[in-house]
Short mmCIF file of C-alpha atoms in Angstrom, two decimals:
data_model
loop_
_atom_site.label_atom_id
_atom_site.label_comp_id
_atom_site.label_asym_id
_atom_site.label_seq_id
_atom_site.Cartn_x
_atom_site.Cartn_y
_atom_site.Cartn_z
CA UNK A 245 0.13 -0.09 0.21
CA UNK A 246 1.85 3.44 -1.04
CA UNK A 247 1.39 6.05 1.68
CA UNK A 248 -0.97 8.16 -0.81
CA UNK A 249 -3.25 5.29 -0.15
CA UNK A 250 -2.98 5.93 4.08
CA UNK A 251 -4.11 9.89 3.24
CA UNK A 252 -8.34 10.90 3.19
CA UNK A 253 -9.10 14.30 1.64
CA UNK A 254 -12.01 16.61 1.12
CA UNK A 255 -13.69 15.28 -1.91
CA UNK A 256 -13.80 18.28 -4.79
CA UNK A 257 -15.17 18.83 -8.32
CA UNK A 258 -14.32 16.40 -10.85
CA UNK A 259 -12.39 19.41 -13.21
CA UNK A 260 -14.11 19.27 -16.97
CA UNK A 261 -12.59 17.07 -19.38
CA UNK A 262 -10.82 17.46 -22.90
CA UNK A 263 -12.31 15.66 -25.91
CA UNK A 264 -11.72 12.49 -26.18
CA UNK A 265 -12.67 11.18 -29.18
CA UNK A 266 -10.13 13.17 -31.27
CA UNK A 267 -6.14 11.85 -31.76
CA UNK A 268 -3.53 13.23 -30.12
CA UNK A 269 -1.03 15.74 -31.62
CA UNK A 270 2.59 14.35 -31.29
CA UNK A 271 3.80 17.25 -30.83
CA UNK A 272 5.04 18.22 -26.44
CA UNK A 273 1.48 20.03 -24.66
CA UNK A 274 3.38 24.27 -23.21
CA UNK A 275 4.86 23.67 -19.74
CA UNK A 276 5.89 19.49 -19.76
CA UNK A 277 10.09 19.92 -20.80
CA UNK A 278 11.47 16.57 -21.42
CA UNK A 279 14.08 15.17 -18.43
CA UNK A 280 17.18 14.87 -21.27
CA UNK A 281 19.51 13.06 -18.98
CA UNK A 282 16.60 10.42 -19.34
CA UNK A 283 15.94 11.11 -23.15
CA UNK A 284 20.13 10.89 -23.34
CA UNK A 285 20.65 7.73 -21.76
CA UNK A 286 17.81 6.03 -24.00
CA UNK A 287 19.16 7.99 -26.71
CA UNK A 288 22.86 6.08 -25.64
CA UNK A 289 20.94 2.75 -25.15
CA UNK A 290 19.61 2.40 -29.25
CA UNK A 291 23.61 3.54 -30.54
CA UNK A 292 24.89 1.02 -28.12
CA UNK A 293 21.96 -1.70 -29.86
CA UNK A 294 22.85 -0.60 -33.14
CA UNK A 295 26.02 -1.35 -32.56
CA UNK A 296 25.44 -4.52 -31.18
CA UNK A 297 23.78 -6.06 -34.59
CA UNK A 298 25.29 -3.78 -37.26
CA UNK A 299 29.07 -4.36 -36.13
CA UNK A 300 28.65 -8.04 -34.61
CA UNK A 301 31.32 -9.30 -37.39
CA UNK A 302 33.94 -7.21 -35.38
CA UNK A 303 32.43 -9.33 -32.01
CA UNK A 304 36.35 -8.81 -30.33
CA UNK A 305 36.07 -5.18 -30.13
CA UNK A 306 36.06 -3.73 -27.11
CA UNK A 307 33.39 -1.26 -28.60
CA UNK A 308 31.17 -4.36 -29.62
CA UNK A 309 32.03 -6.27 -25.72
CA UNK A 310 30.89 -3.05 -23.91
CA UNK A 311 27.44 -2.67 -25.27
CA UNK A 312 26.29 -6.54 -25.64
CA UNK A 313 23.34 -6.78 -23.23
CA UNK A 314 24.74 -3.92 -21.60
CA UNK A 315 22.41 -1.87 -24.43
CA UNK A 316 19.43 -3.84 -23.11
CA UNK A 317 19.34 -3.25 -19.48
CA UNK A 318 19.88 -0.33 -20.08
CA UNK A 319 16.70 -0.36 -22.03
CA UNK A 320 14.98 -2.07 -19.77
CA UNK A 321 16.24 -0.04 -15.94
CA UNK A 322 14.86 2.44 -17.88
CA UNK A 323 11.95 0.99 -19.28
CA UNK A 324 10.72 0.63 -15.44
CA UNK A 325 11.42 4.11 -14.54
CA UNK A 326 9.23 5.65 -17.22
CA UNK A 327 6.23 3.33 -15.73
CA UNK A 328 7.00 4.81 -12.07
CA UNK A 329 6.82 7.87 -14.14
CA UNK A 330 3.03 7.48 -16.08
CA UNK A 331 1.99 6.39 -12.37
CA UNK A 332 2.60 9.65 -10.57
CA UNK A 333 -0.91 11.17 -11.63
CA UNK A 334 -3.17 7.96 -9.99
CA UNK A 335 -0.61 7.41 -7.26
CA UNK A 336 -1.27 11.89 -5.78
CA UNK A 337 -4.58 9.94 -6.96
CA UNK A 338 -5.32 6.70 -5.41
CA UNK A 339 -9.05 5.70 -6.74
CA UNK A 340 -9.64 2.31 -7.58
CA UNK A 341 -11.67 4.46 -10.92
CA UNK A 342 -7.91 5.69 -11.75
CA UNK A 343 -5.84 2.98 -11.13
CA UNK A 344 -8.05 0.41 -13.33
CA UNK A 345 -7.81 3.95 -16.17
CA UNK A 346 -3.74 3.25 -16.27
CA UNK A 347 -3.24 -0.37 -15.80
CA UNK A 348 -5.83 -0.86 -19.27
CA UNK A 349 -3.24 1.74 -20.92
CA UNK A 350 -0.34 -0.17 -19.47
CA UNK A 351 -1.38 -2.94 -21.29
CA UNK A 352 -2.55 -2.30 -24.64
CA UNK A 353 0.79 -0.40 -24.58
CA UNK A 354 2.11 -4.04 -23.54
CA UNK A 355 -0.06 -5.93 -25.91
CA UNK A 356 0.99 -3.12 -28.88
CA UNK A 357 4.77 -4.31 -27.51
CA UNK A 358 4.39 -8.08 -28.55
CA UNK A 359 2.23 -7.32 -31.78
CA UNK A 360 5.11 -5.23 -33.21
CA UNK A 361 7.55 -7.38 -31.26
CA UNK A 362 5.75 -10.33 -33.71
CA UNK A 363 6.44 -9.02 -36.24
CA UNK A 364 10.18 -8.01 -35.83
CA UNK A 365 11.47 -11.65 -35.52
CA UNK A 366 9.72 -12.30 -39.08
CA UNK A 367 12.40 -9.71 -40.78
CA UNK A 368 14.80 -9.74 -38.74
CA UNK A 369 18.00 -10.67 -40.01
CA UNK A 370 20.09 -11.14 -37.33
CA UNK A 371 18.98 -9.16 -34.33
CA UNK A 372 17.25 -11.16 -31.28
CA UNK A 373 13.67 -8.72 -30.71
CA UNK A 374 13.21 -8.21 -27.14
CA UNK A 375 9.64 -6.41 -28.02
CA UNK A 376 7.64 -9.72 -26.86
CA UNK A 377 9.00 -9.82 -23.74
CA UNK A 378 9.19 -6.38 -23.16
CA UNK A 379 5.26 -6.32 -23.17
CA UNK A 380 4.64 -8.42 -21.26
CA UNK A 381 6.79 -7.62 -18.06
CA UNK A 382 4.08 -4.63 -19.04
CA UNK A 383 1.83 -7.38 -18.17
CA UNK A 384 3.79 -9.06 -14.93
CA UNK A 385 3.72 -5.76 -13.45
CA UNK A 386 0.80 -4.10 -13.06
CA UNK A 387 0.18 -5.96 -10.03
CA UNK A 388 2.86 -3.69 -8.33
CA UNK A 389 2.70 -0.69 -10.88
CA UNK A 390 0.97 1.55 -7.38
CA UNK A 391 3.63 -0.19 -4.87
CA UNK A 392 6.04 1.44 -3.07
CA UNK A 393 9.66 2.47 -3.49
CA UNK A 394 11.73 0.23 -0.57
CA UNK A 395 9.74 -2.94 -1.77
CA UNK A 396 10.45 -2.54 -5.50
CA UNK A 397 14.94 -2.09 -4.75
CA UNK A 398 13.20 -5.23 -1.74
CA UNK A 399 12.47 -7.08 -4.94
CA UNK A 400 14.96 -5.76 -8.00
CA UNK A 401 17.18 -7.13 -5.51
CA UNK A 402 16.19 -10.73 -3.97
CA UNK A 403 14.74 -11.92 -8.15
CA UNK A 404 18.51 -10.20 -9.16
CA UNK A 405 20.63 -13.93 -7.31
CA UNK A 406 16.75 -16.09 -7.46
CA UNK A 407 16.33 -14.91 -10.86
CA UNK A 408 19.21 -17.27 -12.15
CA UNK A 409 19.10 -19.23 -9.39
CA UNK A 410 15.56 -20.85 -10.07
CA UNK A 411 15.72 -19.88 -13.96
CA UNK A 412 19.03 -23.11 -14.02
CA UNK A 413 16.76 -25.60 -11.59
CA UNK A 414 14.29 -25.56 -13.96
CA UNK A 415 16.32 -25.81 -17.13
CA UNK A 416 18.61 -28.03 -15.87
CA UNK A 417 14.65 -30.63 -15.03
CA UNK A 418 12.80 -29.45 -17.77
CA UNK A 419 15.68 -29.08 -20.73
CA UNK A 420 14.96 -26.82 -24.29
CA UNK A 421 11.59 -26.74 -24.52
CA UNK A 422 11.39 -27.36 -29.01
CA UNK A 423 9.87 -25.52 -31.19
CA UNK A 424 7.34 -26.27 -33.48
CA UNK A 425 9.62 -27.68 -36.47
CA UNK A 426 11.42 -29.91 -33.50
CA UNK A 427 14.29 -27.74 -33.40
CA UNK A 428 16.18 -25.96 -29.77
CA UNK A 429 17.27 -22.83 -31.14
CA UNK A 430 19.48 -20.94 -28.74
CA UNK A 431 19.18 -17.40 -28.26
CA UNK A 432 15.78 -17.64 -29.22
CA UNK A 433 13.26 -14.91 -29.81
CA UNK A 434 9.19 -16.12 -29.88
CA UNK A 435 8.08 -16.15 -33.55
CA UNK A 436 4.26 -16.03 -34.92
CA UNK A 437 4.79 -19.42 -36.76
CA UNK A 438 5.05 -19.96 -32.91
CA UNK A 439 1.29 -19.36 -32.33
CA UNK A 440 -0.19 -22.55 -35.13
CA UNK A 441 -0.08 -25.67 -33.02
CA UNK A 442 0.31 -26.94 -29.83
CA UNK A 443 4.11 -27.42 -29.29
CA UNK A 444 4.52 -24.34 -31.19
CA UNK A 445 2.39 -22.19 -28.13
CA UNK A 446 5.26 -23.78 -25.66
CA UNK A 447 8.07 -22.80 -27.18
CA UNK A 448 6.67 -19.40 -27.78
CA UNK A 449 5.65 -19.99 -23.78
CA UNK A 450 9.13 -21.38 -22.59
CA UNK A 451 10.79 -19.31 -24.70
CA UNK A 452 9.55 -15.38 -23.46
CA UNK A 453 9.60 -17.28 -19.38
CA UNK A 454 12.70 -19.09 -19.54
CA UNK A 455 14.48 -20.33 -21.72
CA UNK A 456 15.31 -17.42 -24.35
CA UNK A 457 17.57 -14.26 -25.68
CA UNK A 458 15.12 -11.54 -22.73
CA UNK A 459 13.68 -14.78 -20.10
CA UNK A 460 10.86 -12.58 -18.01
CA UNK A 461 12.99 -15.46 -15.38
CA UNK A 462 16.08 -13.54 -15.18
CA UNK A 463 15.24 -9.60 -17.12
CA UNK A 464 12.31 -8.84 -14.24
CA UNK A 465 14.46 -6.87 -12.02
CA UNK A 466 15.55 -5.07 -14.59
CA UNK A 467 12.65 -3.14 -14.71
CA UNK A 468 11.46 -3.37 -10.18
CA UNK A 469 14.54 -1.05 -9.77
CA UNK A 470 14.32 1.90 -12.94
CA UNK A 471 10.68 1.47 -11.38
CA UNK A 472 12.10 1.82 -7.75
CA UNK A 473 14.62 5.02 -9.39
CA UNK A 474 11.69 6.40 -10.56
CA UNK A 475 10.10 7.21 -7.51
CA UNK A 476 13.56 9.80 -6.94
CA UNK A 477 14.39 13.17 -7.76
CA UNK A 478 15.60 12.38 -10.71
CA UNK A 479 17.04 15.93 -11.28
CA UNK A 480 18.80 15.81 -7.98
CA UNK A 481 20.45 11.92 -7.26
CA UNK A 482 22.67 12.29 -10.39
CA UNK A 483 25.75 11.59 -8.23
CA UNK A 484 23.53 9.33 -5.91
CA UNK A 485 23.41 7.13 -9.30
CA UNK A 486 26.68 7.53 -10.41
CA UNK A 487 27.70 6.12 -7.56
CA UNK A 488 25.65 3.33 -6.29
CA UNK A 489 25.49 2.05 -9.72
CA UNK A 490 28.97 1.62 -9.94
CA UNK A 491 29.36 0.47 -6.81
CA UNK A 492 26.59 -2.40 -8.25
CA UNK A 493 29.12 -2.85 -11.63
CA UNK A 494 31.97 -3.82 -8.65
CA UNK A 495 29.66 -6.21 -6.67
CA UNK A 496 28.74 -8.24 -9.48
CA UNK A 497 32.05 -8.14 -12.18
CA UNK A 498 34.35 -7.56 -8.62
CA UNK A 499 32.16 -10.54 -7.46
CA UNK A 500 32.57 -12.69 -10.38
CA UNK A 501 36.40 -12.64 -10.48
CA UNK A 502 36.56 -13.41 -6.83
CA UNK A 503 34.38 -16.24 -7.38
CA UNK A 504 36.18 -17.96 -10.44
CA UNK A 505 39.89 -16.56 -9.59
CA UNK A 506 39.40 -17.35 -6.11
CA UNK A 507 37.49 -19.21 -5.00
CA UNK A 508 38.35 -21.89 -7.47
CA UNK A 509 34.89 -21.43 -9.71
CA UNK A 510 36.82 -21.68 -12.76
CA UNK A 511 38.56 -24.81 -12.53
CA UNK A 512 34.98 -26.37 -12.12
CA UNK A 513 34.33 -24.96 -15.77
CA UNK A 514 37.50 -26.28 -17.16
CA UNK A 515 37.04 -29.55 -15.88
CA UNK A 516 32.49 -28.75 -17.47
CA UNK A 517 34.62 -27.88 -20.65
CA UNK A 518 37.49 -30.57 -21.09
CA UNK A 519 35.64 -33.40 -23.04
CA UNK A 520 34.28 -30.90 -25.22
CA UNK A 521 38.04 -29.23 -25.83
CA UNK A 522 39.21 -32.96 -25.65
CA UNK A 523 37.02 -33.51 -29.08
CA UNK A 524 38.05 -30.40 -30.72
CA UNK A 525 41.76 -31.12 -29.72
CA UNK A 526 42.44 -27.47 -28.26
CA UNK A 527 42.90 -26.29 -24.65
CA UNK A 528 40.46 -26.29 -22.08
CA UNK A 529 41.40 -22.50 -22.00
CA UNK A 530 40.01 -22.00 -24.78
CA UNK A 531 36.81 -24.40 -25.56
CA UNK A 532 36.49 -22.51 -22.05
CA UNK A 533 36.98 -18.83 -24.07
CA UNK A 534 35.28 -20.30 -26.72
CA UNK A 535 32.32 -21.43 -23.97
CA UNK A 536 32.27 -18.87 -22.16
CA UNK A 537 33.14 -15.67 -23.70
CA UNK A 538 29.67 -15.01 -25.42
CA UNK A 539 26.47 -15.66 -24.41
CA UNK A 540 22.42 -15.86 -25.44
CA UNK A 541 20.59 -15.12 -22.46
CA UNK A 542 21.23 -18.16 -20.29
CA UNK A 543 23.50 -20.33 -18.44
CA UNK A 544 24.61 -23.68 -19.83
CA UNK A 545 23.58 -25.70 -16.78
CA UNK A 546 26.32 -28.25 -17.08
CA UNK A 547 28.02 -27.18 -14.36
CA UNK A 548 26.28 -24.68 -11.09
CA UNK A 549 29.93 -23.49 -11.58
CA UNK A 550 28.33 -21.32 -14.89
CA UNK A 551 26.25 -19.01 -12.48
CA UNK A 552 29.35 -17.20 -11.61
CA UNK A 553 30.59 -16.04 -14.83
CA UNK A 554 29.94 -12.87 -15.77
CA UNK A 555 29.26 -13.08 -19.46
CA UNK A 556 27.34 -10.02 -20.70
CA UNK A 557 23.52 -11.61 -21.66
CA UNK A 558 24.09 -15.03 -19.49
CA UNK A 559 21.51 -13.81 -16.95
CA UNK A 560 24.04 -15.34 -14.33
CA UNK A 561 23.04 -13.74 -10.97
CA UNK A 562 26.45 -11.36 -10.94
CA UNK A 563 25.78 -10.78 -14.50
CA UNK A 564 22.47 -9.45 -13.98
CA UNK A 565 23.62 -7.32 -10.67
CA UNK A 566 27.10 -5.71 -12.56
CA UNK A 567 24.90 -4.73 -16.62
CA UNK A 568 22.24 -3.30 -13.43
CA UNK A 569 24.43 -1.14 -11.75
CA UNK A 570 26.63 0.13 -15.05
CA UNK A 571 23.02 1.05 -16.75
CA UNK A 572 22.80 3.06 -13.41
CA UNK A 573 26.18 4.77 -13.63
CA UNK A 574 25.91 5.93 -17.02
CA UNK A 575 21.99 6.83 -15.88
CA UNK A 576 23.18 9.43 -13.99
CA UNK A 577 26.29 10.34 -15.97
CA UNK A 578 23.81 11.12 -18.06
CA UNK A 579 21.72 13.13 -15.68
CA UNK A 580 24.91 14.94 -14.45
CA UNK A 581 25.63 15.72 -19.04
CA UNK A 582 22.42 17.09 -20.22
CA UNK A 583 23.12 19.84 -16.21
CA UNK A 584 26.42 21.41 -18.01
CA UNK A 585 26.04 19.92 -20.79
CA UNK A 586 23.05 22.03 -22.54
CA UNK A 587 21.71 21.90 -26.21
CA UNK A 588 25.54 20.65 -27.16
CA UNK A 589 23.02 16.87 -26.75
CA UNK A 590 20.41 17.82 -28.49
CA UNK A 591 21.02 14.94 -30.75
CA UNK A 592 21.39 12.52 -28.63
CA UNK A 593 17.90 13.14 -26.95
CA UNK A 594 16.61 12.88 -30.23
CA UNK A 595 17.26 9.93 -30.65
CA UNK A 596 16.26 8.08 -27.56
CA UNK A 597 12.81 10.03 -27.96
CA UNK A 598 12.39 8.13 -30.51
CA UNK A 599 13.13 5.35 -29.44
CA UNK A 600 10.98 3.22 -30.53
CA UNK A 601 10.84 4.24 -34.26
CA UNK A 602 15.01 3.74 -34.64
CA UNK A 603 14.71 0.41 -33.06
CA UNK A 604 12.18 -1.23 -35.77
CA UNK A 605 14.01 0.38 -38.58
CA UNK A 606 17.27 0.22 -37.52
CA UNK A 607 16.07 -4.22 -38.29
CA UNK A 608 14.65 -3.30 -40.80
CA UNK A 609 17.30 -1.47 -42.63
CA UNK A 610 20.16 -4.10 -41.48
CA UNK A 611 17.14 -6.88 -43.95
CA UNK A 612 17.87 -4.51 -47.17
CA UNK A 613 21.86 -3.96 -46.13
CA UNK A 614 21.99 -7.45 -46.83
CA UNK A 615 25.08 -8.87 -46.29
CA UNK A 616 26.89 -5.58 -46.85
CA UNK A 617 27.84 -5.38 -42.45
CA UNK A 618 29.38 -8.94 -42.24
CA UNK A 619 32.23 -7.18 -45.02
CA UNK A 620 32.85 -3.59 -43.50
CA UNK A 621 31.00 -3.80 -39.37
CA UNK A 622 32.28 -0.52 -38.92
CA UNK A 623 31.46 2.04 -42.12
CA UNK A 624 27.51 -0.46 -41.70
CA UNK A 625 27.91 0.75 -38.16
CA UNK A 626 28.75 4.69 -39.36
CA UNK A 627 25.90 4.11 -41.71
CA UNK A 628 23.09 3.57 -39.56
CA UNK A 629 23.92 5.33 -36.52
CA UNK A 630 24.22 8.24 -38.49
CA UNK A 631 20.64 8.14 -41.01
CA UNK A 632 19.78 7.26 -36.59
CA UNK A 633 20.95 10.69 -35.19
CA UNK A 634 20.23 12.72 -38.10
CA UNK A 635 16.84 11.60 -39.08
CA UNK A 636 15.82 11.55 -34.72
CA UNK A 637 16.82 15.22 -34.48
CA UNK A 638 15.07 16.17 -38.19
CA UNK A 639 11.19 14.25 -36.77
CA UNK A 640 11.93 16.19 -32.99
CA UNK A 641 12.25 19.50 -34.87
CA UNK A 642 9.81 19.53 -37.49
CA UNK A 643 7.24 17.22 -36.30
CA UNK A 644 7.53 16.04 -32.41
CA UNK A 645 6.84 11.80 -30.73
CA UNK A 646 8.45 9.73 -33.71
CA UNK A 647 6.04 7.84 -35.61
CA UNK A 648 5.34 3.98 -34.04
CA UNK A 649 5.84 6.45 -30.81
CA UNK A 650 2.40 8.19 -31.98
CA UNK A 651 0.78 5.86 -33.09
CA UNK A 652 1.42 2.70 -30.27
CA UNK A 653 0.02 6.31 -27.58
CA UNK A 654 -3.20 7.12 -29.81
CA UNK A 655 -4.54 3.61 -29.59
CA UNK A 656 -3.07 3.14 -26.43
CA UNK A 657 -5.00 6.64 -25.04
CA UNK A 658 -8.34 5.42 -27.30
CA UNK A 659 -9.03 2.00 -25.87
CA UNK A 660 -7.93 3.36 -22.63
CA UNK A 661 -10.90 5.17 -21.92
CA UNK A 662 -11.61 8.63 -20.73
CA UNK A 663 -8.81 9.53 -18.29
CA UNK A 664 -10.79 10.16 -14.98
CA UNK A 665 -9.89 13.05 -13.40
CA UNK A 666 -8.32 13.46 -9.38
CA UNK A 667 -10.96 14.02 -7.78
CA UNK A 668 -13.14 11.27 -8.62
CA UNK A 669 -15.11 9.84 -6.02
CA UNK A 670 -14.15 12.35 -4.02
CA UNK A 671 -9.92 11.50 -3.59
CA UNK A 672 -8.10 14.07 -2.65
CA UNK A 673 -4.37 14.65 -4.34
CA UNK A 674 -1.41 13.08 -1.45
CA UNK A 675 1.84 14.39 -1.39
CA UNK A 676 4.04 11.94 -3.77
CA UNK A 677 6.91 10.13 -2.00
CA UNK A 678 10.17 12.06 -2.92
CA UNK A 679 8.96 11.44 -6.65
CA UNK A 680 8.61 13.82 -9.09
CA UNK A 681 5.35 15.96 -9.56
CA UNK A 682 2.48 14.44 -11.02
CA UNK A 683 1.18 17.54 -12.61
CA UNK A 684 4.48 16.59 -15.11
CA UNK A 685 4.75 12.86 -15.50
CA UNK A 686 3.02 12.00 -18.64
CA UNK A 687 2.84 9.16 -20.59
CA UNK A 688 4.77 6.43 -20.73
CA UNK A 689 5.05 4.95 -25.47
CA UNK A 690 7.08 2.05 -25.00
CA UNK A 691 9.00 0.91 -27.39
CA UNK A 692 11.65 -1.68 -26.03
CA UNK A 693 12.81 -1.42 -23.86
CA UNK A 694 14.33 -0.61 -25.75
CA UNK A 695 13.40 -0.66 -26.56
CA UNK A 696 15.21 -4.04 -27.97
CA UNK A 697 13.14 -1.63 -25.69
CA UNK A 698 9.98 0.14 -26.48
CA UNK A 699 11.08 3.50 -25.67
CA UNK A 700 8.20 4.43 -22.44
CA UNK A 701 7.40 8.70 -22.94
CA UNK A 702 6.95 10.45 -19.31
CA UNK A 703 7.57 13.74 -17.84
CA UNK A 704 9.36 14.34 -14.83
CA UNK A 705 8.98 17.88 -12.48
CA UNK A 706 11.78 19.53 -11.80
CA UNK A 707 10.43 21.15 -8.55
CA UNK A 708 10.89 18.89 -5.41
CA UNK A 709 8.72 19.08 -2.72
CA UNK A 710 5.20 17.54 -1.29
CA UNK A 711 2.87 17.10 -5.29
CA UNK A 712 0.71 20.22 -5.84
CA UNK A 713 -3.64 19.29 -6.50
CA UNK A 714 -3.05 17.37 -10.70
CA UNK A 715 -5.84 18.39 -12.88
CA UNK A 716 -6.15 15.50 -14.84
CA UNK A 717 -3.92 12.33 -14.72
CA UNK A 718 -2.19 13.37 -18.35
CA UNK A 719 -3.74 12.27 -21.45
CA UNK A 720 -0.67 11.19 -24.65
CA UNK A 721 1.78 13.61 -25.09
CA UNK A 722 4.97 13.27 -26.13
CA UNK A 723 6.62 11.54 -22.92
CA UNK A 724 9.85 12.45 -20.96
CA UNK A 725 11.42 9.60 -21.85
CA UNK A 726 10.28 7.56 -24.89
CA UNK A 727 10.02 3.91 -24.07
CA UNK A 728 7.71 2.42 -26.60
#
């Protein structure tokens, strides 16, 4: 139960509602400035995803290694922040009607992300599309959308450890679920063809929840963490985020090094890959490097020692904690950069504001480029990233909200029905606990995410302290952060 649930208020007459029958426009409403640091962080996540997908042929590069797995985690953490900021007005007026209205909007957004993710997976030439899992995570988080910040933080911490452990146990006992064609695919994502048979549906369920490239069981803590962070006053929490994120990164990656290289975990891994090394005729260390250097969403189940490795995108406890720490630190650095960088960050923030459109667009563009990225990975990466930034900056200045962001926003608003007003059923707005003023918290446009992730749009206020009574739960307008 949130703080606002315990503060009754005097009835208020609901103000007049705007016409809810028209489609919302793409531009921002006056007075609803975006948090540039959040958009900048999302922009980095978009560019990181492009590098990971387009420059895959240069996989040994330090840059590719740095962004692999971590760009998607950054999207997911920002998606959780966006969910909380979207809920801010309802936390200030927590009536049953307000909550139900917001949950309808988020549920519809989740459905749209699932549909878009399935369509992108059909055309993808290699990138593992995260949007289906993103949409499912939105649905699963609806019951805790208004949970207290401390409960969300504790849940994220517990899940970061328990989720990977449970995943390993279940996969070790149940094995992998084959797809509709009887194949077992590592790093799988849900496909439209999975929806055509009972075996396919079972494979899709296993892929989304347990064994796929972005299994819910190990990705849930990222959104829970973001939801807890969203309760902070992000404009003043940048330094704490950098310090806390760095501590998390050290705990995750440093803890893995301690477990493997000091406490003997590497010996167990070498023993587990020895049979493979013998068959290949290579040293066990090389076999370990080949088998453990990359991951596709889950760790191997041949030995529990794989859970000690912090391989990117592996879903081990150390990977989850370390990658989450990096994401939080990057968010803090972007908030600091926005504080002092001024309009120099405009191209990057515009990129983050159109994350869903750019995510879908770069997957389609990769199909059109064919095999060229394999032959010239860095030239192709420069082309795709440059087009993304220029397109986003130009579109943002001339139009406003991105095309896919506008579609998701408009459909979810219309599907959710008329927005309730603060004061419905006699609820007086209560102060928001350590959060931005609800009058500035806005809509969430998801992409994912990374977003890869959804781009959730939201708005927050630069003011601190108790929130003033909001006139109405914000109707879809471009938000601060778009994780559509």
